Amino acid sequence: MAGYVSEAVIKRLPGYYRHLRELEAAGVVQISSQELGKRMQLTASQIRQDINCFGGFGRQGYGYKVSELKGHIGEILGIDKPHSMIIIGAGNIGNAVAQYPSFIKEGFQTVAIFDKDSQKVGRPIGNQTVRTVSELEEFLMSTHVDIAVLAVPVPDAQHMLERLGALGVQAVWNFAPTDLKPPKEMIVVNVHLSDSLQILSYKMTHCDEK
Amino acid sequence: MAGYVSEAVIKRLPGYYRHLRELEAAGVVQISSQELGKRMQLTASQIRQDINCFGGFGRQGYGYKVSELKGHIGEILGIDKPHSMIIIGAGNIGNAVAQYPSFIKEGFQTVAIFDKDSQKVGRPIGNQTVRTVSELEEFLMSTHVDIAVLAVPVPDAQHMLERLGALGVQAVWNFAPTDLKPPKEMIVVNVHLSDSLQILSYKMTHCDEK
DNA sequence: CTTTTTTTGTCTGCAAATTAACAAAAATCT
DNA sequence: AGATTTTTGTTAATTTGCAGACAAAAAAAG
């Protein structure tokens, strides 16, 4: 059980959680690193090493208790507690995020949606109504939010990031296809959908030569 | 200049392309690995190694010509040629993908949208009209598509993947939050939005201890 | 109750990826 | 035109990540 956890391990955690959730739903109560490895296309060794970054959750000769391990990883991911989100940009992406059922199930709750376009302001999205982005300061003054979802056009993204930072927002989930320079102490995770699509294009173009 | 290109390099290619596009738009004609590295938060050494997987595109004492390098990487990614896409699932995600402006700009063109829900069939999305998913076979018989975007609920995803595979679709861009088992010779790239959000949650929870 | 099997947690070694180093080539300066 | 600076392409060193091995612990079998 180490102090430092590498980025590689962190990126695998949601995968563990997803599989454990599916296993639990299927009524599986116990699983060995070998079985889980077969399911997740990882070696048993790697699974044991990953899990032991956080503590010995297994029992020798038995394996891991699915619900227990899922609980631990949920805690480690920080999704055992609910998170409040605001969405900046009520376009297609903003819309999709606001209504994506998995997020709500996992405790990520959208508490407000903002847009600068007056045509969009007032429209209902999910259980929210789109607000003017000029109300942002006022809103954040009175309400604490954990995460801001940035779904604005590229030219507005950096400026909005800094505006959010100044208002005390610490975490941003960015959908603008650009590399933002996060102010200190701000955490930004990018989605970059185009990157993912371009990788698909790369693999299509080069799949034969292998 | 090697034959095999590692996954790590491939994942960085879209980032290079994005920065080079931005540089070109800003009127920058030449750049050194050092400058590009500072911009992209990578070491100059890594940039030179990455680029040299594909050939010596630079000139000593000068650096790289932005537009030339962008062209090369565009070719390598396979985005110099247009791609046709169909979207399966006309929910929020399907909607967002169909209308995301960057994709159209980059030559990814949506040629049809399908949904099983009869309420959604017939609705206009972008310049398309939603079709019944039962027309899928007929459509793919007469029209070749490069990529299928999978934006259906988890329980339908694996079955739809196999159906697409049987119809000759080779590349799938999957938004269903589950791990699909791709039939041989099919390329699947996952988006897994929840994973990304959970990683944000992890970093929020653990940022202080660093 | 003893023996055998299972399976973890950890240690050791290998492979992959990143960084550093440097000669060779091109550009710039004097 | 020669000297100096810049910067690449490539090789070497370092670091990181992953897989194999195995003792110790727990469970299962006899």
mmCIF file of N, CA and C in Angstrom, chain A residues 5 7 10-11 13-15 17-19 21-22 54 75-79 83 85 92-93 95-97 99-100 102-103 106 108 146-148 154 170-173 175-179 187-207 210, chain B residues 5 7 10-11 13-15 17-19 21-22 54 75-79 83 85 92-93 95-97 99-100 102-103 106 108 146-148 154 170-173 175-179 187-207:
data_model
loop_
_atom_site.group_PDB
_atom_site.id
_atom_site.type_symbol
_atom_site.label_atom_id
_atom_site.label_comp_id
_atom_site.label_asym_id
_atom_site.label_seq_id
_atom_site.Cartn_x
_atom_site.Cartn_y
_atom_site.Cartn_z
ATOM 1 N N VAL A 5 0.081 7.402 -6.109
ATOM 2 C CA VAL A 5 -0.685 6.590 -7.048
ATOM 3 C C VAL A 5 -0.463 7.141 -8.455
ATOM 4 N N GLU A 7 -0.733 7.950 -12.469
ATOM 5 C CA GLU A 7 -1.810 8.312 -13.395
ATOM 6 C C GLU A 7 -2.382 7.074 -14.083
ATOM 7 N N ILE A 10 -4.876 5.466 -11.800
ATOM 8 C CA ILE A 10 -6.073 6.303 -11.662
ATOM 9 C C ILE A 10 -6.993 6.116 -12.868
ATOM 10 N N LYS A 11 -6.387 6.077 -14.052
ATOM 11 C CA LYS A 11 -7.205 5.930 -15.264
ATOM 12 C C LYS A 11 -7.933 4.596 -15.327
ATOM 13 N N LEU A 13 -9.194 3.051 -12.593
ATOM 14 C CA LEU A 13 -10.169 2.935 -11.507
ATOM 15 C C LEU A 13 -11.630 2.933 -11.979
ATOM 16 N N PRO A 14 -12.027 3.877 -12.857
ATOM 17 C CA PRO A 14 -13.420 3.830 -13.305
ATOM 18 C C PRO A 14 -13.787 2.507 -13.968
ATOM 19 N N GLY A 15 -12.844 1.909 -14.663
ATOM 20 C CA GLY A 15 -13.085 0.602 -15.278
ATOM 21 C C GLY A 15 -13.369 -0.461 -14.229
ATOM 22 N N TYR A 17 -14.557 0.068 -11.280
ATOM 23 C CA TYR A 17 -15.858 0.391 -10.690
ATOM 24 C C TYR A 17 -16.993 -0.095 -11.586
ATOM 25 N N ARG A 18 -16.857 0.175 -12.868
ATOM 26 C CA ARG A 18 -17.881 -0.227 -13.836
ATOM 27 C C ARG A 18 -18.091 -1.742 -13.825
ATOM 28 N N HIS A 19 -17.000 -2.486 -13.867
ATOM 29 C CA HIS A 19 -17.128 -3.942 -13.892
ATOM 30 C C HIS A 19 -17.697 -4.480 -12.581
ATOM 31 N N ARG A 21 -19.674 -2.931 -10.581
ATOM 32 C CA ARG A 21 -21.098 -2.598 -10.569
ATOM 33 C C ARG A 21 -21.881 -3.633 -11.367
ATOM 34 N N GLU A 22 -21.372 -3.963 -12.544
ATOM 35 C CA GLU A 22 -22.045 -4.957 -13.383
ATOM 36 C C GLU A 22 -22.071 -6.331 -12.706
ATOM 37 N N PHE A 54 -4.136 0.985 -2.575
ATOM 38 C CA PHE A 54 -5.068 1.623 -1.648
ATOM 39 C C PHE A 54 -5.310 0.809 -0.381
ATOM 40 N N GLU A 75 -15.394 5.028 -2.898
ATOM 41 C CA GLU A 75 -14.836 6.014 -1.952
ATOM 42 C C GLU A 75 -13.579 6.659 -2.493
ATOM 43 N N ILE A 76 -12.690 5.823 -3.014
ATOM 44 C CA ILE A 76 -11.419 6.314 -3.546
ATOM 45 C C ILE A 76 -11.679 7.315 -4.671
ATOM 46 N N LEU A 77 -12.661 6.989 -5.521
ATOM 47 C CA LEU A 77 -13.015 7.895 -6.620
ATOM 48 C C LEU A 77 -13.736 9.147 -6.110
ATOM 49 N N GLY A 78 -14.232 9.077 -4.904
ATOM 50 C CA GLY A 78 -14.947 10.218 -4.345
ATOM 51 C C GLY A 78 -16.392 10.293 -4.795
ATOM 52 N N ILE A 79 -16.914 9.193 -5.342
ATOM 53 C CA ILE A 79 -18.298 9.220 -5.819
ATOM 54 C C ILE A 79 -19.263 8.603 -4.808
ATOM 55 N N HIS A 83 -22.192 15.214 -5.861
ATOM 56 C CA HIS A 83 -21.495 16.389 -6.395
ATOM 57 C C HIS A 83 -22.505 17.294 -7.097
ATOM 58 N N MET A 85 -23.167 20.250 -9.898
ATOM 59 C CA MET A 85 -22.533 20.749 -11.128
ATOM 60 C C MET A 85 -23.334 21.915 -11.690
ATOM 61 N N ASN A 92 -25.707 21.674 -27.747
ATOM 62 C CA ASN A 92 -25.974 20.235 -27.801
ATOM 63 C C ASN A 92 -25.242 19.471 -26.719
ATOM 64 N N ILE A 93 -23.983 19.837 -26.492
ATOM 65 C CA ILE A 93 -23.201 19.142 -25.470
ATOM 66 C C ILE A 93 -23.766 19.415 -24.086
ATOM 67 N N ASN A 95 -26.687 20.271 -23.254
ATOM 68 C CA ASN A 95 -27.932 19.530 -23.185
ATOM 69 C C ASN A 95 -27.733 18.067 -22.850
ATOM 70 N N ALA A 96 -26.825 17.449 -23.572
ATOM 71 C CA ALA A 96 -26.588 16.020 -23.390
ATOM 72 C C ALA A 96 -26.095 15.721 -21.977
ATOM 73 N N VAL A 97 -25.157 16.533 -21.491
ATOM 74 C CA VAL A 97 -24.618 16.316 -20.152
ATOM 75 C C VAL A 97 -25.708 16.477 -19.108
ATOM 76 N N GLN A 99 -28.749 15.913 -19.242
ATOM 77 C CA GLN A 99 -29.797 14.896 -19.232
ATOM 78 C C GLN A 99 -29.263 13.477 -19.277
ATOM 79 N N TYR A 100 -27.936 13.326 -19.187
ATOM 80 C CA TYR A 100 -27.335 12.003 -19.251
ATOM 81 C C TYR A 100 -27.693 11.244 -17.990
ATOM 82 N N SER A 102 -26.786 8.424 -16.512
ATOM 83 C CA SER A 102 -25.748 7.834 -15.655
ATOM 84 C C SER A 102 -25.237 8.807 -14.605
ATOM 85 N N PHE A 103 -25.067 10.067 -14.999
ATOM 86 C CA PHE A 103 -24.481 11.036 -14.074
ATOM 87 C C PHE A 103 -25.375 11.218 -12.859
ATOM 88 N N GLU A 106 -25.133 8.451 -10.557
ATOM 89 C CA GLU A 106 -23.870 8.385 -9.829
ATOM 90 C C GLU A 106 -23.677 9.564 -8.879
ATOM 91 N N PHE A 108 -24.027 12.918 -9.544
ATOM 92 C CA PHE A 108 -23.633 14.216 -10.102
ATOM 93 C C PHE A 108 -24.901 14.957 -10.498
ATOM 94 N N ASP A 146 -19.541 22.099 -6.914
ATOM 95 C CA ASP A 146 -18.300 21.328 -6.927
ATOM 96 C C ASP A 146 -17.625 21.377 -8.288
ATOM 97 N N ILE A 147 -18.425 21.283 -9.343
ATOM 98 C CA ILE A 147 -17.879 21.128 -10.687
ATOM 99 C C ILE A 147 -18.588 22.065 -11.650
ATOM 100 N N ALA A 148 -17.801 22.677 -12.561
ATOM 101 C CA ALA A 148 -18.403 23.411 -13.673
ATOM 102 C C ALA A 148 -18.117 22.661 -14.957
ATOM 103 N N VAL A 154 -14.694 27.366 -28.409
ATOM 104 C CA VAL A 154 -13.269 27.513 -28.132
ATOM 105 C C VAL A 154 -12.870 28.951 -27.778
ATOM 106 N N GLN A 170 -13.427 24.988 -8.282
ATOM 107 C CA GLN A 170 -12.129 24.309 -8.236
ATOM 108 C C GLN A 170 -11.954 23.243 -9.298
ATOM 109 N N ALA A 171 -13.076 22.731 -9.810
ATOM 110 C CA ALA A 171 -12.971 21.637 -10.776
ATOM 111 C C ALA A 171 -13.782 21.937 -12.023
ATOM 112 N N VAL A 172 -13.169 21.712 -13.179
ATOM 113 C CA VAL A 172 -13.830 22.000 -14.455
ATOM 114 C C VAL A 172 -13.729 20.782 -15.366
ATOM 115 N N TRP A 173 -14.856 20.450 -15.947
ATOM 116 C CA TRP A 173 -14.919 19.354 -16.917
ATOM 117 C C TRP A 173 -15.095 19.995 -18.278
ATOM 118 N N PHE A 175 -15.259 20.523 -22.305
ATOM 119 C CA PHE A 175 -15.605 19.919 -23.593
ATOM 120 C C PHE A 175 -15.119 20.756 -24.774
ATOM 121 N N ALA A 176 -14.590 21.955 -24.525
ATOM 122 C CA ALA A 176 -14.112 22.783 -25.633
ATOM 123 C C ALA A 176 -12.850 22.151 -26.208
ATOM 124 N N PRO A 177 -12.805 21.968 -27.536
ATOM 125 C CA PRO A 177 -11.668 21.250 -28.133
ATOM 126 C C PRO A 177 -10.417 22.104 -28.223
ATOM 127 N N THR A 178 -9.903 22.483 -27.070
ATOM 128 C CA THR A 178 -8.678 23.278 -27.010
ATOM 129 C C THR A 178 -7.972 22.977 -25.700
ATOM 130 N N ASP A 179 -6.683 23.306 -25.635
ATOM 131 C CA ASP A 179 -5.932 23.059 -24.407
ATOM 132 C C ASP A 179 -5.937 24.299 -23.548
ATOM 133 N N ILE A 187 -8.532 22.245 -11.051
ATOM 134 C CA ILE A 187 -8.385 20.944 -11.695
ATOM 135 C C ILE A 187 -9.234 20.942 -12.956
ATOM 136 N N VAL A 188 -8.603 20.667 -14.088
ATOM 137 C CA VAL A 188 -9.339 20.615 -15.345
ATOM 138 C C VAL A 188 -9.163 19.229 -15.961
ATOM 139 N N VAL A 189 -10.261 18.601 -16.263
ATOM 140 C CA VAL A 189 -10.215 17.350 -17.015
ATOM 141 C C VAL A 189 -10.888 17.596 -18.364
ATOM 142 N N ASN A 190 -10.167 17.265 -19.422
ATOM 143 C CA ASN A 190 -10.663 17.518 -20.773
ATOM 144 C C ASN A 190 -11.362 16.302 -21.345
ATOM 145 N N VAL A 191 -12.347 16.545 -22.199
ATOM 146 C CA VAL A 191 -12.980 15.435 -22.879
ATOM 147 C C VAL A 191 -12.473 15.314 -24.320
ATOM 148 N N HIS A 192 -12.331 16.395 -25.039
ATOM 149 C CA HIS A 192 -11.732 16.356 -26.375
ATOM 150 C C HIS A 192 -12.281 15.234 -27.253
ATOM 151 N N LEU A 193 -13.558 15.338 -27.571
ATOM 152 C CA LEU A 193 -14.213 14.328 -28.398
ATOM 153 C C LEU A 193 -13.522 14.145 -29.740
ATOM 154 N N SER A 194 -13.071 15.243 -30.330
ATOM 155 C CA SER A 194 -12.422 15.145 -31.642
ATOM 156 C C SER A 194 -11.181 14.260 -31.586
ATOM 157 N N ASP A 195 -10.441 14.353 -30.498
ATOM 158 C CA ASP A 195 -9.241 13.527 -30.354
ATOM 159 C C ASP A 195 -9.589 12.056 -30.475
ATOM 160 N N SER A 196 -10.638 11.692 -29.768
ATOM 161 C CA SER A 196 -11.061 10.305 -29.752
ATOM 162 C C SER A 196 -11.486 9.844 -31.149
ATOM 163 N N LEU A 197 -12.182 10.719 -31.852
ATOM 164 C CA LEU A 197 -12.618 10.390 -33.215
ATOM 165 C C LEU A 197 -11.427 10.302 -34.163
ATOM 166 N N GLN A 198 -10.445 11.161 -33.952
ATOM 167 C CA GLN A 198 -9.244 11.136 -34.798
ATOM 168 C C GLN A 198 -8.427 9.866 -34.555
ATOM 169 N N ILE A 199 -8.426 9.401 -33.330
ATOM 170 C CA ILE A 199 -7.722 8.151 -33.035
ATOM 171 C C ILE A 199 -8.418 6.992 -33.748
ATOM 172 N N LEU A 200 -9.728 7.043 -33.768
ATOM 173 C CA LEU A 200 -10.468 6.032 -34.526
ATOM 174 C C LEU A 200 -10.071 6.085 -35.999
ATOM 175 N N SER A 201 -9.989 7.295 -36.519
ATOM 176 C CA SER A 201 -9.583 7.472 -37.919
ATOM 177 C C SER A 201 -8.178 6.916 -38.158
ATOM 178 N N TYR A 202 -7.271 7.192 -37.221
ATOM 179 C CA TYR A 202 -5.902 6.668 -37.331
ATOM 180 C C TYR A 202 -5.914 5.145 -37.410
ATOM 181 N N LYS A 203 -6.667 4.533 -36.506
ATOM 182 C CA LYS A 203 -6.676 3.073 -36.438
ATOM 183 C C LYS A 203 -7.315 2.460 -37.685
ATOM 184 N N MET A 204 -8.317 3.126 -38.218
ATOM 185 C CA MET A 204 -8.929 2.657 -39.462
ATOM 186 C C MET A 204 -7.914 2.682 -40.605
ATOM 187 N N THR A 205 -7.144 3.759 -40.643
ATOM 188 C CA THR A 205 -6.198 3.951 -41.741
ATOM 189 C C THR A 205 -5.019 2.990 -41.644
ATOM 190 N N HIS A 206 -4.669 2.582 -40.433
ATOM 191 C CA HIS A 206 -3.454 1.797 -40.253
ATOM 192 C C HIS A 206 -3.706 0.374 -39.771
ATOM 193 N N CYS A 207 -4.956 -0.081 -39.784
ATOM 194 C CA CYS A 207 -5.236 -1.379 -39.173
ATOM 195 C C CYS A 207 -4.682 -2.550 -39.973
ATOM 196 N N LYS A 210 -0.407 -4.485 -39.754
ATOM 197 C CA LYS A 210 -0.124 -4.885 -38.378
ATOM 198 C C LYS A 210 0.093 -6.373 -38.255
ATOM 199 N N VAL B 5 4.338 1.886 -34.223
ATOM 200 C CA VAL B 5 4.049 3.113 -33.489
ATOM 201 C C VAL B 5 3.276 2.753 -32.232
ATOM 202 N N GLU B 7 1.002 2.899 -28.812
ATOM 203 C CA GLU B 7 -0.279 3.504 -28.442
ATOM 204 C C GLU B 7 -0.082 4.879 -27.795
ATOM 205 N N ILE B 10 0.337 7.426 -30.497
ATOM 206 C CA ILE B 10 -0.926 7.624 -31.216
ATOM 207 C C ILE B 10 -1.849 8.550 -30.434
ATOM 208 N N LYS B 11 -1.908 8.343 -29.136
ATOM 209 C CA LYS B 11 -2.800 9.158 -28.303
ATOM 210 C C LYS B 11 -2.384 10.628 -28.279
ATOM 211 N N LEU B 13 -1.060 12.224 -30.956
ATOM 212 C CA LEU B 13 -1.162 12.819 -32.286
ATOM 213 C C LEU B 13 -2.269 13.877 -32.410
ATOM 214 N N PRO B 14 -3.487 13.594 -31.930
ATOM 215 C CA PRO B 14 -4.511 14.631 -32.048
ATOM 216 C C PRO B 14 -4.121 15.930 -31.343
ATOM 217 N N GLY B 15 -3.400 15.823 -30.246
ATOM 218 C CA GLY B 15 -2.918 17.012 -29.549
ATOM 219 C C GLY B 15 -1.979 17.828 -30.415
ATOM 220 N N TYR B 17 -1.909 17.829 -33.640
ATOM 221 C CA TYR B 17 -2.698 18.397 -34.723
ATOM 222 C C TYR B 17 -3.435 19.646 -34.260
ATOM 223 N N ARG B 18 -4.036 19.555 -33.090
ATOM 224 C CA ARG B 18 -4.792 20.678 -32.539
ATOM 225 C C ARG B 18 -3.916 21.902 -32.342
ATOM 226 N N HIS B 19 -2.739 21.703 -31.756
ATOM 227 C CA HIS B 19 -1.857 22.843 -31.521
ATOM 228 C C HIS B 19 -1.335 23.428 -32.820
ATOM 229 N N ARG B 21 -2.829 23.382 -35.672
ATOM 230 C CA ARG B 21 -3.939 24.123 -36.283
ATOM 231 C C ARG B 21 -4.053 25.507 -35.667
ATOM 232 N N GLU B 22 -3.965 25.554 -34.341
ATOM 233 C CA GLU B 22 -4.063 26.843 -33.658
ATOM 234 C C GLU B 22 -2.902 27.758 -34.032
ATOM 235 N N PHE B 54 7.457 8.897 -37.786
ATOM 236 C CA PHE B 54 6.812 8.957 -39.097
ATOM 237 C C PHE B 54 7.713 9.536 -40.183
ATOM 238 N N GLU B 75 -2.471 13.664 -42.449
ATOM 239 C CA GLU B 75 -2.413 12.460 -43.279
ATOM 240 C C GLU B 75 -2.263 11.205 -42.431
ATOM 241 N N ILE B 76 -1.341 11.278 -41.474
ATOM 242 C CA ILE B 76 -1.085 10.131 -40.589
ATOM 243 C C ILE B 76 -2.361 9.744 -39.850
ATOM 244 N N LEU B 77 -3.097 10.763 -39.396
ATOM 245 C CA LEU B 77 -4.354 10.505 -38.692
ATOM 246 C C LEU B 77 -5.449 10.018 -39.637
ATOM 247 N N GLY B 78 -5.244 10.233 -40.910
ATOM 248 C CA GLY B 78 -6.256 9.807 -41.878
ATOM 249 C C GLY B 78 -7.395 10.793 -42.034
ATOM 250 N N ILE B 79 -7.189 12.036 -41.530
ATOM 251 C CA ILE B 79 -8.283 13.008 -41.616
ATOM 252 C C ILE B 79 -8.106 13.956 -42.798
ATOM 253 N N HIS B 83 -14.798 11.259 -44.097
ATOM 254 C CA HIS B 83 -15.342 10.021 -43.538
ATOM 255 C C HIS B 83 -16.856 10.140 -43.440
ATOM 256 N N MET B 85 -20.359 8.857 -41.612
ATOM 257 C CA MET B 85 -20.773 8.252 -40.337
ATOM 258 C C MET B 85 -22.278 8.029 -40.324
ATOM 259 N N ASN B 92 -29.828 12.285 -26.582
ATOM 260 C CA ASN B 92 -29.054 13.514 -26.409
ATOM 261 C C ASN B 92 -27.656 13.408 -26.986
ATOM 262 N N ILE B 93 -27.027 12.261 -26.771
ATOM 263 C CA ILE B 93 -25.668 12.083 -27.278
ATOM 264 C C ILE B 93 -25.670 12.048 -28.810
ATOM 265 N N ASN B 95 -27.769 13.270 -30.833
ATOM 266 C CA ASN B 95 -28.040 14.631 -31.240
ATOM 267 C C ASN B 95 -26.801 15.505 -31.232
ATOM 268 N N ALA B 96 -26.092 15.455 -30.123
ATOM 269 C CA ALA B 96 -24.910 16.299 -29.971
ATOM 270 C C ALA B 96 -23.853 15.959 -31.024
ATOM 271 N N VAL B 97 -23.631 14.671 -31.234
ATOM 272 C CA VAL B 97 -22.620 14.258 -32.208
ATOM 273 C C VAL B 97 -23.019 14.710 -33.614
ATOM 274 N N GLN B 99 -24.607 17.172 -34.550
ATOM 275 C CA GLN B 99 -24.579 18.615 -34.805
ATOM 276 C C GLN B 99 -23.306 19.298 -34.327
ATOM 277 N N TYR B 100 -22.351 18.500 -33.861
ATOM 278 C CA TYR B 100 -21.100 19.071 -33.358
ATOM 279 C C TYR B 100 -20.321 19.682 -34.523
ATOM 280 N N SER B 102 -17.292 20.858 -35.034
ATOM 281 C CA SER B 102 -15.902 20.472 -35.314
ATOM 282 C C SER B 102 -15.819 19.268 -36.226
ATOM 283 N N PHE B 103 -16.702 18.292 -36.025
ATOM 284 C CA PHE B 103 -16.629 17.060 -36.794
ATOM 285 C C PHE B 103 -16.849 17.343 -38.264
ATOM 286 N N GLU B 106 -13.957 18.839 -39.808
ATOM 287 C CA GLU B 106 -12.834 17.922 -39.988
ATOM 288 C C GLU B 106 -13.134 16.781 -40.954
ATOM 289 N N PHE B 108 -15.854 14.709 -41.052
ATOM 290 C CA PHE B 108 -16.682 13.586 -40.613
ATOM 291 C C PHE B 108 -18.138 13.953 -40.860
ATOM 292 N N ASP B 146 -18.134 4.634 -43.241
ATOM 293 C CA ASP B 146 -16.837 4.366 -42.621
ATOM 294 C C ASP B 146 -16.974 4.070 -41.132
ATOM 295 N N ILE B 147 -17.826 4.837 -40.468
ATOM 296 C CA ILE B 147 -17.898 4.784 -39.009
ATOM 297 C C ILE B 147 -19.347 4.727 -38.556
ATOM 298 N N ALA B 148 -19.623 3.902 -37.539
ATOM 299 C CA ALA B 148 -20.925 3.939 -36.873
ATOM 300 C C ALA B 148 -20.738 4.489 -35.473
ATOM 301 N N VAL B 154 -26.955 0.880 -22.681
ATOM 302 C CA VAL B 154 -26.033 -0.227 -22.410
ATOM 303 C C VAL B 154 -26.595 -1.603 -22.811
ATOM 304 N N GLN B 170 -16.733 -1.380 -40.119
ATOM 305 C CA GLN B 170 -15.439 -1.750 -39.551
ATOM 306 C C GLN B 170 -15.038 -0.937 -38.331
ATOM 307 N N ALA B 171 -15.583 0.265 -38.207
ATOM 308 C CA ALA B 171 -15.165 1.138 -37.113
ATOM 309 C C ALA B 171 -16.364 1.656 -36.343
ATOM 310 N N VAL B 172 -16.279 1.583 -35.022
ATOM 311 C CA VAL B 172 -17.384 2.016 -34.158
ATOM 312 C C VAL B 172 -16.858 2.963 -33.091
ATOM 313 N N TRP B 173 -17.577 4.047 -32.939
ATOM 314 C CA TRP B 173 -17.257 5.033 -31.904
ATOM 315 C C TRP B 173 -18.327 4.890 -30.836
ATOM 316 N N PHE B 175 -20.345 5.260 -27.327
ATOM 317 C CA PHE B 175 -20.647 6.118 -26.188
ATOM 318 C C PHE B 175 -21.364 5.370 -25.065
ATOM 319 N N ALA B 176 -21.723 4.108 -25.287
ATOM 320 C CA ALA B 176 -22.406 3.359 -24.225
ATOM 321 C C ALA B 176 -21.410 3.061 -23.109
ATOM 322 N N PRO B 177 -21.789 3.372 -21.863
ATOM 323 C CA PRO B 177 -20.823 3.226 -20.764
ATOM 324 C C PRO B 177 -20.642 1.771 -20.332
ATOM 325 N N THR B 178 -20.119 0.965 -21.226
ATOM 326 C CA THR B 178 -19.859 -0.437 -20.934
ATOM 327 C C THR B 178 -18.693 -0.910 -21.789
ATOM 328 N N ASP B 179 -18.088 -2.033 -21.395
ATOM 329 C CA ASP B 179 -16.961 -2.553 -22.162
ATOM 330 C C ASP B 179 -17.453 -3.584 -23.157
ATOM 331 N N ILE B 187 -12.880 -2.243 -35.258
ATOM 332 C CA ILE B 187 -12.167 -1.301 -34.408
ATOM 333 C C ILE B 187 -13.198 -0.537 -33.589
ATOM 334 N N VAL B 188 -13.042 -0.585 -32.275
ATOM 335 C CA VAL B 188 -13.959 0.133 -31.400
ATOM 336 C C VAL B 188 -13.168 1.114 -30.550
ATOM 337 N N VAL B 189 -13.559 2.362 -30.577
ATOM 338 C CA VAL B 189 -12.980 3.355 -29.672
ATOM 339 C C VAL B 189 -14.086 3.829 -28.745
ATOM 340 N N ASN B 190 -13.825 3.736 -27.455
ATOM 341 C CA ASN B 190 -14.823 4.098 -26.446
ATOM 342 C C ASN B 190 -14.676 5.536 -25.999
ATOM 343 N N VAL B 191 -15.807 6.151 -25.647
ATOM 344 C CA VAL B 191 -15.725 7.490 -25.074
ATOM 345 C C VAL B 191 -15.883 7.456 -23.561
ATOM 346 N N HIS B 192 -16.792 6.705 -23.026
ATOM 347 C CA HIS B 192 -16.902 6.537 -21.569
ATOM 348 C C HIS B 192 -16.834 7.863 -20.805
ATOM 349 N N LEU B 193 -17.842 8.694 -21.028
ATOM 350 C CA LEU B 193 -17.903 10.000 -20.364
ATOM 351 C C LEU B 193 -17.856 9.880 -18.849
ATOM 352 N N SER B 194 -18.550 8.892 -18.301
ATOM 353 C CA SER B 194 -18.573 8.734 -16.845
ATOM 354 C C SER B 194 -17.176 8.536 -16.283
ATOM 355 N N ASP B 195 -16.350 7.785 -16.988
ATOM 356 C CA ASP B 195 -14.990 7.541 -16.524
ATOM 357 C C ASP B 195 -14.253 8.858 -16.335
ATOM 358 N N SER B 196 -14.398 9.707 -17.330
ATOM 359 C CA SER B 196 -13.719 11.000 -17.304
ATOM 360 C C SER B 196 -14.200 11.844 -16.127
ATOM 361 N N LEU B 197 -15.501 11.818 -15.898
ATOM 362 C CA LEU B 197 -16.072 12.579 -14.779
ATOM 363 C C LEU B 197 -15.623 11.999 -13.437
ATOM 364 N N GLN B 198 -15.514 10.685 -13.378
ATOM 365 C CA GLN B 198 -15.058 10.047 -12.142
ATOM 366 C C GLN B 198 -13.592 10.367 -11.858
ATOM 367 N N ILE B 199 -12.807 10.489 -12.912
ATOM 368 C CA ILE B 199 -11.405 10.868 -12.719
ATOM 369 C C ILE B 199 -11.321 12.289 -12.178
ATOM 370 N N LEU B 200 -12.203 13.153 -12.668
ATOM 371 C CA LEU B 200 -12.274 14.507 -12.107
ATOM 372 C C LEU B 200 -12.613 14.439 -10.626
ATOM 373 N N SER B 201 -13.571 13.615 -10.290
ATOM 374 C CA SER B 201 -13.965 13.444 -8.891
ATOM 375 C C SER B 201 -12.786 12.941 -8.055
ATOM 376 N N TYR B 202 -12.047 11.978 -8.595
ATOM 377 C CA TYR B 202 -10.865 11.454 -7.892
ATOM 378 C C TYR B 202 -9.869 12.570 -7.606
ATOM 379 N N LYS B 203 -9.599 13.361 -8.627
ATOM 380 C CA LYS B 203 -8.593 14.410 -8.472
ATOM 381 C C LYS B 203 -9.036 15.487 -7.499
ATOM 382 N N MET B 204 -10.342 15.773 -7.502
ATOM 383 C CA MET B 204 -10.865 16.735 -6.530
ATOM 384 C C MET B 204 -10.649 16.228 -5.110
ATOM 385 N N THR B 205 -10.923 14.938 -4.931
ATOM 386 C CA THR B 205 -10.861 14.345 -3.594
ATOM 387 C C THR B 205 -9.432 14.227 -3.094
ATOM 388 N N HIS B 206 -8.471 14.087 -4.002
ATOM 389 C CA HIS B 206 -7.099 13.816 -3.589
ATOM 390 C C HIS B 206 -6.110 14.925 -3.919
ATOM 391 N N CYS B 207 -6.600 16.089 -4.319
ATOM 392 C CA CYS B 207 -5.665 17.116 -4.790
ATOM 393 C C CYS B 207 -4.827 17.701 -3.680
#
